[in-house]
mmCIF file with all atom_site columns, C-alpha atoms in Angstrom:
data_model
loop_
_atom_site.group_PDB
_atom_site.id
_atom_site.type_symbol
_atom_site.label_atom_id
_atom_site.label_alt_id
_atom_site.label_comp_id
_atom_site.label_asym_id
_atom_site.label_entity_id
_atom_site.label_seq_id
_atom_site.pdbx_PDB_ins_code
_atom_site.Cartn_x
_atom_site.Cartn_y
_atom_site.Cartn_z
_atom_site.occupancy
_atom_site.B_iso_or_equiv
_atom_site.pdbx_formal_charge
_atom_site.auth_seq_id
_atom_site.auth_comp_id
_atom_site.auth_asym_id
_atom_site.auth_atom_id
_atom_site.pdbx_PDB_model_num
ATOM 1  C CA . UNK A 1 1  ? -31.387 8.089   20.747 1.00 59.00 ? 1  UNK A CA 1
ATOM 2  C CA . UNK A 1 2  ? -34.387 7.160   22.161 1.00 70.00 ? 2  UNK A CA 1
ATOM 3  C CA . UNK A 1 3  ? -37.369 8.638   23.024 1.00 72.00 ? 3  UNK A CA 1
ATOM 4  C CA . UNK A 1 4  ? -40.738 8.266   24.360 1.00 83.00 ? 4  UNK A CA 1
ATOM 5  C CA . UNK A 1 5  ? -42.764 5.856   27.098 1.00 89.00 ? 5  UNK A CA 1
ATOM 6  C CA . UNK A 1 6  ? -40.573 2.969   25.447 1.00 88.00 ? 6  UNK A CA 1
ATOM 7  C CA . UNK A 1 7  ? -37.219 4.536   25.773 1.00 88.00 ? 7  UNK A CA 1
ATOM 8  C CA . UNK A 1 8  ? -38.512 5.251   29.417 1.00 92.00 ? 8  UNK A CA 1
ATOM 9  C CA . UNK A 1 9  ? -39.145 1.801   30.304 1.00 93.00 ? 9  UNK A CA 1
ATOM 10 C CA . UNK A 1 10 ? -35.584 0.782   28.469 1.00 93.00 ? 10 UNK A CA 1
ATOM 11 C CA . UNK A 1 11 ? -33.369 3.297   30.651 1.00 94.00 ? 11 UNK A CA 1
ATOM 12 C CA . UNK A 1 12 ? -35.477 2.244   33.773 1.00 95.00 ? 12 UNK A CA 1
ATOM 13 C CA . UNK A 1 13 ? -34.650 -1.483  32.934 1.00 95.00 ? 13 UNK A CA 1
ATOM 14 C CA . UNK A 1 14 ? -30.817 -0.386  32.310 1.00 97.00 ? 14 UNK A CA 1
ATOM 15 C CA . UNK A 1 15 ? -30.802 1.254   35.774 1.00 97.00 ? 15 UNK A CA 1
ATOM 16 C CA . UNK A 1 16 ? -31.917 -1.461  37.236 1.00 97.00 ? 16 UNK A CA 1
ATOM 17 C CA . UNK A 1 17 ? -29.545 -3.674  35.504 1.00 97.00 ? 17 UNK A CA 1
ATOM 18 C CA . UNK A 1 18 ? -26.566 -1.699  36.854 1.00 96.00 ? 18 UNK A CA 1
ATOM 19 C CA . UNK A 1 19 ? -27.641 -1.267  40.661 1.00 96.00 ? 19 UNK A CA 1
ATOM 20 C CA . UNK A 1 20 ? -29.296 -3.811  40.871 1.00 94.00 ? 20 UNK A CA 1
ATOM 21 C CA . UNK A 1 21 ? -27.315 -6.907  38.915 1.00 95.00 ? 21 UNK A CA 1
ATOM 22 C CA . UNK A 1 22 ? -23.953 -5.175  38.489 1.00 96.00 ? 22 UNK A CA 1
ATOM 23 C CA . UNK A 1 23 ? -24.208 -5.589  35.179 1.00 96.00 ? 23 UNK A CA 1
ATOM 24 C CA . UNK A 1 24 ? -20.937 -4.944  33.540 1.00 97.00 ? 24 UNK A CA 1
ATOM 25 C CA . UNK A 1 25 ? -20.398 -1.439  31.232 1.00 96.00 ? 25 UNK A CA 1
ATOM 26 C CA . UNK A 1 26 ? -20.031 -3.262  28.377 1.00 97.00 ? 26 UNK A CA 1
ATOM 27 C CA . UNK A 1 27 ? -23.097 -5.700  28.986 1.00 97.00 ? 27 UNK A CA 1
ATOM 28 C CA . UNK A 1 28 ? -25.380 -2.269  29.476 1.00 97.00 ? 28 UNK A CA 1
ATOM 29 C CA . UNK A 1 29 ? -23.729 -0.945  26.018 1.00 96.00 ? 29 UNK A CA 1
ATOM 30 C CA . UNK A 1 30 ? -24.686 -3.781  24.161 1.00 95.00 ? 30 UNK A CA 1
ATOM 31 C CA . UNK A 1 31 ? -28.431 -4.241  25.929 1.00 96.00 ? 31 UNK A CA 1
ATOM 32 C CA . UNK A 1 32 ? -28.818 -0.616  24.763 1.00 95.00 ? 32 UNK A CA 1
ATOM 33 C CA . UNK A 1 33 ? -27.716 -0.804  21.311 1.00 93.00 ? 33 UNK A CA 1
ATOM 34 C CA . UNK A 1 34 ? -30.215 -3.635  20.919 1.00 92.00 ? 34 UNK A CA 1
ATOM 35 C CA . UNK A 1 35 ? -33.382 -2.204  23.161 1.00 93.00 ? 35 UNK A CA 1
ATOM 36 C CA . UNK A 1 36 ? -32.756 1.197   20.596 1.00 92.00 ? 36 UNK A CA 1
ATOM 37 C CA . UNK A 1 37 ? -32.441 -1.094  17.142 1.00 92.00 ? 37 UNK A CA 1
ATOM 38 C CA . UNK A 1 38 ? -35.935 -2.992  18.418 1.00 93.00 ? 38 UNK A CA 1
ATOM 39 C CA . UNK A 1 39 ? -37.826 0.584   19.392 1.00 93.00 ? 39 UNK A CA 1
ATOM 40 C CA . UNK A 1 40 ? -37.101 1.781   16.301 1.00 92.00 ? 40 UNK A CA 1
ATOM 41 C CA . UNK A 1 41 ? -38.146 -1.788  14.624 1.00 94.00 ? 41 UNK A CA 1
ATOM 42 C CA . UNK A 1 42 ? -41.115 -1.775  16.648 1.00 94.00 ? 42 UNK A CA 1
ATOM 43 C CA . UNK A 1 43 ? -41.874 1.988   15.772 1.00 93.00 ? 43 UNK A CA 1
ATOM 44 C CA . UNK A 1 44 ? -42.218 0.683   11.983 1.00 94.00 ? 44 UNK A CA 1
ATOM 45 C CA . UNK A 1 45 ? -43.477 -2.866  12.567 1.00 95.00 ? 45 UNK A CA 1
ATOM 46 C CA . UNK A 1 46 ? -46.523 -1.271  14.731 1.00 94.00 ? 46 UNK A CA 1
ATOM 47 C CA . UNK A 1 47 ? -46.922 1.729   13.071 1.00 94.00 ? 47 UNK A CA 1
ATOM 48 C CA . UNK A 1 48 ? -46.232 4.139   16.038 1.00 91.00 ? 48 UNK A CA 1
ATOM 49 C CA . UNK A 1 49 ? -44.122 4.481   18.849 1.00 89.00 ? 49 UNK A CA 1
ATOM 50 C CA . UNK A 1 50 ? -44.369 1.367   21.765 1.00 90.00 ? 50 UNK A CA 1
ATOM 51 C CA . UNK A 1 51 ? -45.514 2.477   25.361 1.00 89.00 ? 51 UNK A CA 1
ATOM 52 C CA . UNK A 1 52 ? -46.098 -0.100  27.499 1.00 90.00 ? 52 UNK A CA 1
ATOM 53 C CA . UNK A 1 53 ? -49.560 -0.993  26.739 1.00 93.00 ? 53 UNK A CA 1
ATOM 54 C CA . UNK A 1 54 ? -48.135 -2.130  23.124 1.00 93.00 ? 54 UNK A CA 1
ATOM 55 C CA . UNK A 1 55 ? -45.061 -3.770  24.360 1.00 93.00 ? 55 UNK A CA 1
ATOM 56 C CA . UNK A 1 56 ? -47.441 -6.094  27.069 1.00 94.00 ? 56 UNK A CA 1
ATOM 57 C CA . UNK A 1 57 ? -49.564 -6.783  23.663 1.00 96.00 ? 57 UNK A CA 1
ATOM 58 C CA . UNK A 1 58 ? -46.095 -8.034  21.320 1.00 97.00 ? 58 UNK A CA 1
ATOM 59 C CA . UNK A 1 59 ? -46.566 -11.827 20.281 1.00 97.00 ? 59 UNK A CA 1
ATOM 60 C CA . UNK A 1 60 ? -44.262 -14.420 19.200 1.00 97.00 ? 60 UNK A CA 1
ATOM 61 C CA . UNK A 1 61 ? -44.521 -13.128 15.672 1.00 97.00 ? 61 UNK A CA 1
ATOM 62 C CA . UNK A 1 62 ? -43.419 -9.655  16.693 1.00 96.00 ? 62 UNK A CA 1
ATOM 63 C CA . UNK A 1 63 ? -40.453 -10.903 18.111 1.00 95.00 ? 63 UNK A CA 1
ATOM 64 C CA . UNK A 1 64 ? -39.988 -13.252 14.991 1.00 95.00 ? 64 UNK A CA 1
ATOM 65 C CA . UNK A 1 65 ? -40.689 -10.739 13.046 1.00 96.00 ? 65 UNK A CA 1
ATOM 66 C CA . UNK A 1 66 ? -37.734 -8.702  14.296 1.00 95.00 ? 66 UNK A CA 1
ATOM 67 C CA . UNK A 1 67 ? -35.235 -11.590 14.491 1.00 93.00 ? 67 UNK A CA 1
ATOM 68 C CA . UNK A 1 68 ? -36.000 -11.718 10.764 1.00 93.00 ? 68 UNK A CA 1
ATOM 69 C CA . UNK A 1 69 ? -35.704 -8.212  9.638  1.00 92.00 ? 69 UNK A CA 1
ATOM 70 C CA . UNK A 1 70 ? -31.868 -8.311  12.095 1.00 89.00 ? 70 UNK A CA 1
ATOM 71 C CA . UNK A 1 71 ? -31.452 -11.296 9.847  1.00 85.00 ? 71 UNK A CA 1
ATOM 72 C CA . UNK A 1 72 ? -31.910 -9.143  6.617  1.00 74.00 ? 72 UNK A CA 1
ATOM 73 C CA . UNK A 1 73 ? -29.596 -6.268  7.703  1.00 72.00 ? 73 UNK A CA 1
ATOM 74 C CA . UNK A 1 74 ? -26.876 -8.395  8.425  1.00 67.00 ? 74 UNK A CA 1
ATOM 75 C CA . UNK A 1 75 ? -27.155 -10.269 4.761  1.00 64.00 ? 75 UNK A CA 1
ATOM 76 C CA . UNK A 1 76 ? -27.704 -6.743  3.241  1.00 64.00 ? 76 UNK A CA 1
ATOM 77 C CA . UNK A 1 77 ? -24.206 -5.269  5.725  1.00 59.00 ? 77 UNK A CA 1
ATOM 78 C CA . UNK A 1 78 ? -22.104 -8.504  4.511  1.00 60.00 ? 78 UNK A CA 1
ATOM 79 C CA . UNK A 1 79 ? -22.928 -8.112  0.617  1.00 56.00 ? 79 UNK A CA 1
ATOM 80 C CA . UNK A 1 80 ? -22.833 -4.411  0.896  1.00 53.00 ? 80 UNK A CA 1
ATOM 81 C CA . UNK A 1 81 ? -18.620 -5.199  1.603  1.00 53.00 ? 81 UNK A CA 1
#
């Protein structure tokens, strides 16, 4: 699971996304799963754990950056079968 001022600011975000938009159990579910797979991406990418001083600092290239190591697991997943 997650931990730390990131996984804070995920499960407040998730909270809000239930009470506040109704979002469906299943949306929350899959939000989660991908909030937890970028944490720990960001954990590695940054060197540390993200708070949110380091999450207001992330720049198109972090993002990109992620999109393209998702990219990589999935190629890695599909040949792997």
């Amino acid at each position: 699971g997650m931990t730390g001022a990131g996984a804070q600011l995920v499960n407040a975000w998730l909270d809000w996304m239930a009470t506040g938009k109704r979002a469906s159990r299943h949306t929350l579910i899959s939000y989660r799963q991908d909030l937890e797979n970028f944490l720990v991406f960001l954990q590695q990418h940054l060197g540390g754990a993200a708070g949110k001083k380091q999450l207001a600092a992330l720049e198109l290239r972090d993002f990109r950056a992620w999109l393209a190591a998702r990219g990589d697991q999935r190629i890695n997943s599909i040949t792997l079968m």
